[in-house]
CSV table of C-alpha atoms and ligand atoms in Angstrom, one decimal:
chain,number,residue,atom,x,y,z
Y,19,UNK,CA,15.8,45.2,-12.9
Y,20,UNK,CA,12.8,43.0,-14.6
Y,21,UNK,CA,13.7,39.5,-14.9
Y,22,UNK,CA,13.0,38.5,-19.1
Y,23,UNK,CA,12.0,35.1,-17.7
Y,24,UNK,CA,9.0,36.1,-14.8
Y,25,UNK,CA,5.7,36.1,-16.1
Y,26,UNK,CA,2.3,38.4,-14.5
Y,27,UNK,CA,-0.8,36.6,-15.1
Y,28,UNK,CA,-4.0,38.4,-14.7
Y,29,UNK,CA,-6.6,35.8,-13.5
Y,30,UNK,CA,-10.5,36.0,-12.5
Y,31,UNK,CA,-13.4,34.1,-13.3
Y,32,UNK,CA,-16.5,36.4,-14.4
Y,33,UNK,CA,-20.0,36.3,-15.6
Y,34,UNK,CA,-20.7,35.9,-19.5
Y,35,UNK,CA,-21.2,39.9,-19.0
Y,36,UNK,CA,-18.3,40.8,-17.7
Y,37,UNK,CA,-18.3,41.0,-13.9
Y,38,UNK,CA,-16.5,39.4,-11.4
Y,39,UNK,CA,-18.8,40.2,-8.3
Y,40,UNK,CA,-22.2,41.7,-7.5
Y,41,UNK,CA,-22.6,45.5,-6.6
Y,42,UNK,CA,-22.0,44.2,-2.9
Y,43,UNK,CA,-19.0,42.1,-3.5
Y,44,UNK,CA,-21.2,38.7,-3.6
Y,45,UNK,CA,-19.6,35.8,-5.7
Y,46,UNK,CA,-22.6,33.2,-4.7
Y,47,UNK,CA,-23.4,33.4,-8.5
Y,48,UNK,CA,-19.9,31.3,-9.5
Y,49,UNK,CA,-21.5,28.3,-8.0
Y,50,UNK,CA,-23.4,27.2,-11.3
Y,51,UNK,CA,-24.8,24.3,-12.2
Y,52,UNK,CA,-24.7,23.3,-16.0
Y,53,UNK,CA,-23.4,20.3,-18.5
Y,54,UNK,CA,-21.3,20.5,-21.5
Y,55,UNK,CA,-20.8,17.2,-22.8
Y,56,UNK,CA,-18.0,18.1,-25.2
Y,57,UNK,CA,-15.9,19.6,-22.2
Y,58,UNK,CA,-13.3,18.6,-19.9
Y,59,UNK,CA,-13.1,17.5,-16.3
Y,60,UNK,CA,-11.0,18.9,-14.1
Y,61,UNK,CA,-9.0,16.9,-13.1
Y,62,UNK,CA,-7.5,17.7,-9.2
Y,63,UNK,CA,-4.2,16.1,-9.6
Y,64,UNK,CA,-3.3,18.3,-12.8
Y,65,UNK,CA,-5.1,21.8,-11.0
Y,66,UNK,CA,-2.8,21.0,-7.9
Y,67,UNK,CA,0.4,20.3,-9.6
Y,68,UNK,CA,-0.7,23.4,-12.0
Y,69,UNK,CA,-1.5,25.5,-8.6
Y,70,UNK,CA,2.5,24.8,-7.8
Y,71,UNK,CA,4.0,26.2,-10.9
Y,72,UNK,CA,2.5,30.1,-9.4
Y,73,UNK,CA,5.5,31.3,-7.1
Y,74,UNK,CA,3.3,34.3,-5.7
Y,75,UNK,CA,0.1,36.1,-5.5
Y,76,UNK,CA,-1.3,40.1,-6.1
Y,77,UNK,CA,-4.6,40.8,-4.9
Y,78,UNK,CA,-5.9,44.0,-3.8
Y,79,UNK,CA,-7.6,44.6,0.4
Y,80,UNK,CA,-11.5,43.9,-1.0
Y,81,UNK,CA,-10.1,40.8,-2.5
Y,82,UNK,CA,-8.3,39.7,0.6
Y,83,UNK,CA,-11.0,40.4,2.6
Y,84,UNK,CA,-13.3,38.6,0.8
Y,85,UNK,CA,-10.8,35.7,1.2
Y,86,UNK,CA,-10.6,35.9,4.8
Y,87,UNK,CA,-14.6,36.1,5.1
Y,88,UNK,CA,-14.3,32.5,3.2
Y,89,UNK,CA,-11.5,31.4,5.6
Y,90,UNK,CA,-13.9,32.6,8.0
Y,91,UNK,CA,-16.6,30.4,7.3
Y,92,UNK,CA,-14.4,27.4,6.2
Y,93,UNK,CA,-14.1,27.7,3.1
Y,94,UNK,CA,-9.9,27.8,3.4
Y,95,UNK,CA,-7.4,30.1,1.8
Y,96,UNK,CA,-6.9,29.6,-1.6
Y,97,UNK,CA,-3.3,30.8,-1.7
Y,98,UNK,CA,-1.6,27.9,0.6
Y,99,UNK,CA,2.0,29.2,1.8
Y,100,UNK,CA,2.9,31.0,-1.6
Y,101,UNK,CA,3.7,34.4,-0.9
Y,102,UNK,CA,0.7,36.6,-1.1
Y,103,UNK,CA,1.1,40.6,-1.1
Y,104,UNK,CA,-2.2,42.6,-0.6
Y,105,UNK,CA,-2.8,46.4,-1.5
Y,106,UNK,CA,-3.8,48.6,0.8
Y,107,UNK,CA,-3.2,52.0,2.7
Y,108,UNK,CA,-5.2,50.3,5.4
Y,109,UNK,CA,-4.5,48.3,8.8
Y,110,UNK,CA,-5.9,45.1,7.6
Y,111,UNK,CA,-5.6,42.5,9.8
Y,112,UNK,CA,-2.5,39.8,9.1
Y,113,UNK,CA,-3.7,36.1,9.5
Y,114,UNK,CA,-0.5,34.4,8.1
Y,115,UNK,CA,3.1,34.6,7.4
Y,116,UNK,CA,3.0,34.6,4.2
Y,117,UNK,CA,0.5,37.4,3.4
Y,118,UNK,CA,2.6,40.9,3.1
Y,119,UNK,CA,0.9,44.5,2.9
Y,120,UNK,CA,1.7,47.0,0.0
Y,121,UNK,CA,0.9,50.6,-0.2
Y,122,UNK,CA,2.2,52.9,-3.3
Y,123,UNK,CA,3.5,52.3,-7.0
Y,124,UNK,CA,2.4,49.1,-8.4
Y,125,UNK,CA,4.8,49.4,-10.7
Y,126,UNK,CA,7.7,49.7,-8.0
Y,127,UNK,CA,6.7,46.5,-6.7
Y,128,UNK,CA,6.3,44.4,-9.7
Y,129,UNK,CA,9.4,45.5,-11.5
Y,130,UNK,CA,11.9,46.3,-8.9
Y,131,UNK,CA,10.4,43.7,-6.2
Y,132,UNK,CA,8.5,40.5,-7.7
Y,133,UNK,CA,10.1,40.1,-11.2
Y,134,UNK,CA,13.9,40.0,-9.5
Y,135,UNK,CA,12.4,37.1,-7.2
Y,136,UNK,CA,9.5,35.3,-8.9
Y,137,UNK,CA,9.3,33.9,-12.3
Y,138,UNK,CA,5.3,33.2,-11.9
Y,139,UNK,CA,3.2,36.6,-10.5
Y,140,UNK,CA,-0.4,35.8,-10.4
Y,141,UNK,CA,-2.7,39.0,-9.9
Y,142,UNK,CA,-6.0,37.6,-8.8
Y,143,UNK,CA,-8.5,40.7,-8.1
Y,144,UNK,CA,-10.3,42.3,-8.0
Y,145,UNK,CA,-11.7,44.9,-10.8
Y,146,UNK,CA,-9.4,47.8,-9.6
Y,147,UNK,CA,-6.4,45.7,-9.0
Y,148,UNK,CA,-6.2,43.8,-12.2
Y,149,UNK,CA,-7.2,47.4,-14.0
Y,150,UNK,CA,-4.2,49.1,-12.6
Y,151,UNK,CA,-1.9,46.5,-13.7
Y,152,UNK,CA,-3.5,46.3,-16.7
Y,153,UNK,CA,-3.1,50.3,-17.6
Y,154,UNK,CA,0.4,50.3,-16.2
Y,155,UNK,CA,1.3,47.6,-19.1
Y,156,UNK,CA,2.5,45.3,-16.2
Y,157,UNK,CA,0.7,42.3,-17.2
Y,158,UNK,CA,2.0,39.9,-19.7
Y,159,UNK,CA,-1.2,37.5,-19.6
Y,160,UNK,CA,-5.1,37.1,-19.1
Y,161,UNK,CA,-6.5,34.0,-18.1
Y,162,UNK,CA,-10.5,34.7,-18.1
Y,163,UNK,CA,-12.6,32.0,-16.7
Y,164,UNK,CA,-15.9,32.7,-18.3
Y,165,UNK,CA,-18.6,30.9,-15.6
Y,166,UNK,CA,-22.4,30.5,-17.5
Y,167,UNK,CA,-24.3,33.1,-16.0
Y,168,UNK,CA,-24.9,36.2,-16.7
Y,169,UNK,CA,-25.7,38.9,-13.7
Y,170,UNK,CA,-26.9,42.2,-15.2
Y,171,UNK,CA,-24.7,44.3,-12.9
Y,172,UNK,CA,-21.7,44.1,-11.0
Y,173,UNK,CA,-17.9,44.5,-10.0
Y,174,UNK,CA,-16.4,45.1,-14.0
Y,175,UNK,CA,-13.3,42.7,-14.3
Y,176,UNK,CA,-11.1,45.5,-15.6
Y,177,UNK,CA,-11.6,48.8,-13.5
Y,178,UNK,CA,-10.8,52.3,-15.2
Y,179,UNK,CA,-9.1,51.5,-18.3
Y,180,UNK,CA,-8.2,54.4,-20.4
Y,181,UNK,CA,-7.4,53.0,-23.7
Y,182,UNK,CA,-7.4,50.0,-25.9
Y,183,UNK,CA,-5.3,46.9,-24.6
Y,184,UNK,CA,-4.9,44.1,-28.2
Y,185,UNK,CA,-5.0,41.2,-26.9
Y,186,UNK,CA,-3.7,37.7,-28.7
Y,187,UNK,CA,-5.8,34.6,-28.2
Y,188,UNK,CA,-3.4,31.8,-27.3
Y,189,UNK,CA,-5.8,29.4,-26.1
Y,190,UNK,CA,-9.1,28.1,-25.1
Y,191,UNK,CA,-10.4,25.4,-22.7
Y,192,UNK,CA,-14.0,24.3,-22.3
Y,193,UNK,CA,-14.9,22.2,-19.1
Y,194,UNK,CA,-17.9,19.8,-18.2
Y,195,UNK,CA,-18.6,22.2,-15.7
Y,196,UNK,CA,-19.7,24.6,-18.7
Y,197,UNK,CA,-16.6,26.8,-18.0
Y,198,UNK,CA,-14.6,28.5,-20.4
Y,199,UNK,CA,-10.7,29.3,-19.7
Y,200,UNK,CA,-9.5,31.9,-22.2
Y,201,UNK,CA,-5.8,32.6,-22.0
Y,202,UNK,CA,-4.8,35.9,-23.8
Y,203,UNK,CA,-1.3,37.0,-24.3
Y,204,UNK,CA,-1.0,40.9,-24.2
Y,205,UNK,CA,0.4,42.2,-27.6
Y,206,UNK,CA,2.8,44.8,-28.2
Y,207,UNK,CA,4.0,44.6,-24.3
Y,208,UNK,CA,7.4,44.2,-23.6
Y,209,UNK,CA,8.6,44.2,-27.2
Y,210,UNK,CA,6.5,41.3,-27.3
I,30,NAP,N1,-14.6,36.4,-9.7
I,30,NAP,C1,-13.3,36.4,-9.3
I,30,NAP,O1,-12.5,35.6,-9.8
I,30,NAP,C2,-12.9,37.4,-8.3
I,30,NAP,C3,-11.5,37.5,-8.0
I,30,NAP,C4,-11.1,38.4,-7.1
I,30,NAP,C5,-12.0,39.2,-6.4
I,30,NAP,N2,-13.3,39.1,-6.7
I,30,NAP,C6,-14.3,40.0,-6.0
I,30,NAP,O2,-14.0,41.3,-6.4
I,30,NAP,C7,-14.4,42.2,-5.4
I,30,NAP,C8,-13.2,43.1,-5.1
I,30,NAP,O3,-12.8,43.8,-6.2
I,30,NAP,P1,-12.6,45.4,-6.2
I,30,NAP,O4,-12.3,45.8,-7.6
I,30,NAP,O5,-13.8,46.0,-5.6
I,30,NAP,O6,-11.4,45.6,-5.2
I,30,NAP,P2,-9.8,45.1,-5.2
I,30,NAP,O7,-9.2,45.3,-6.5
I,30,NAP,O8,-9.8,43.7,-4.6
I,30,NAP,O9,-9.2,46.1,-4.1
I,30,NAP,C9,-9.2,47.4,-4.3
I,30,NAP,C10,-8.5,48.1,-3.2
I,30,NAP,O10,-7.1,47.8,-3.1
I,30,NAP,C11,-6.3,48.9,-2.6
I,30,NAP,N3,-5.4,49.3,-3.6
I,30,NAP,C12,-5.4,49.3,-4.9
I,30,NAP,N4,-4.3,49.7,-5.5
I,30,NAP,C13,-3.5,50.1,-4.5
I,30,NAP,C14,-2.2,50.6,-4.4
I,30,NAP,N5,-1.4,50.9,-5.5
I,30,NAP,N6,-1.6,50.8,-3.2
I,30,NAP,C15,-2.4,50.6,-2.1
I,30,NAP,N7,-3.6,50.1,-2.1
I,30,NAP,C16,-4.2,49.8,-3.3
I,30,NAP,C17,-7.4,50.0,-2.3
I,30,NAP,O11,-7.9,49.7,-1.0
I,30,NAP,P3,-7.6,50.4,0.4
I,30,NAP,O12,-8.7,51.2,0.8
I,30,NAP,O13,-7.4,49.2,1.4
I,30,NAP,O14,-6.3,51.2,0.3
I,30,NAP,C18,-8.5,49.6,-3.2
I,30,NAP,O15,-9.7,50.1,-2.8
I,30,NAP,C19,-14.7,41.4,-4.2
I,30,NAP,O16,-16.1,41.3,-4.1
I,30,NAP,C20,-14.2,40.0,-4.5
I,30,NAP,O17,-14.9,39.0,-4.0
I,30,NAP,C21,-13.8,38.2,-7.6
């Protein structure tokens, strides 16, 4: 039974255009460099404190192994012990404990597995991922990071949607960093 009180966030950064990769899967374009003056900072006290409010993680296999190719080269894991579960009908191989494989109805798992046991459900990629949960009217929030670059072509953030999706703005962050956080409740979604 779906807990009233768990919450599925979708959350990606993208280009100005829309994408959260290139063709290939290549993110090297979130590395920007640009000033607002009028923005915030970042502070890493309030992202770490923030980062231990999510309770687990969604992702689907490309995302995952784009996150072990960063682990691979140093760049850490992004998800620290939090439960991560990772899509796939493929033997992928498991680096950690906390990372669980997940093959079949998306729906099955969010609303008979994660909303009984987690209040906060981050889905964090990719485009088809985040599309599915989208469509299936699992997702009760966007958070769009909007990085200041635009690409031309790429990975869409939202993969095969078939219909309209009215969103509610419910807030807006601009950072130093020339980011923009957009948070969007979904409307008409859960008698909501
Ligand atoms: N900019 C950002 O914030 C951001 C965030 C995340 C990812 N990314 C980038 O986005 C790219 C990946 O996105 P993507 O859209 O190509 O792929 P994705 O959503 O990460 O993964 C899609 C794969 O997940 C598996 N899958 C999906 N639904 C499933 C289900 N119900 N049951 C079992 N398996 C399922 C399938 O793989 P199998 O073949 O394994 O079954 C499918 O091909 C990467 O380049 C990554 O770096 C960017």
């Amino acid at each position: 039974m779906a807990n009233p009180g768990s919450l599925v966030t979708i959350h990606m950064a993208a280009s100005l255009d829309g994408f959260i990769a290139r063709k290939d899967g290549r993110v090297d374009w979130l590395e920007t460099v640009d000033e607002f003056a009028g923005g915030d900072t970042m502070d890493p006290g309030f992202v770490e404190a923030f980062l231990e409010t999510i309770d687990c993680y969604v992702m689907g296999s490309r995302t995952y192994e784009t996150a072990l190719r960063f682990e691979a080269q140093g760049l850490g894991w992004s998800y620290g012990d939090k439960p991560t579960f990772v899509l796939t009908s493929r033997e992928l191989p498991r680096t950690r404990q906390s990372v669980e494989f997940y093959t079949g109805d998306l729906t099955q798992l969010v609303n008979e597995r994660l909303r009984p046991r987690f209040r906060s459900i981050w889905f964090v990629g990719g485009g088809v991922v985040c599309g599915e949960c989208l469509r299936l009217d699992l997702a009760d929030e966007i958070r769009y990071s909007i990085v200041p670059i635009v690409i031309g072509e790429g990975i869409p953030f939202f993969e095969k949607l078939d219909r309209d999706i009215a969103l509610h703005l419910a807030e807006v962050k601009s950072y130093k960093s020339g980011m923009v956080e957009l948070r969007y409740e979904v409307r008409g979604h859960r008698g909501g």
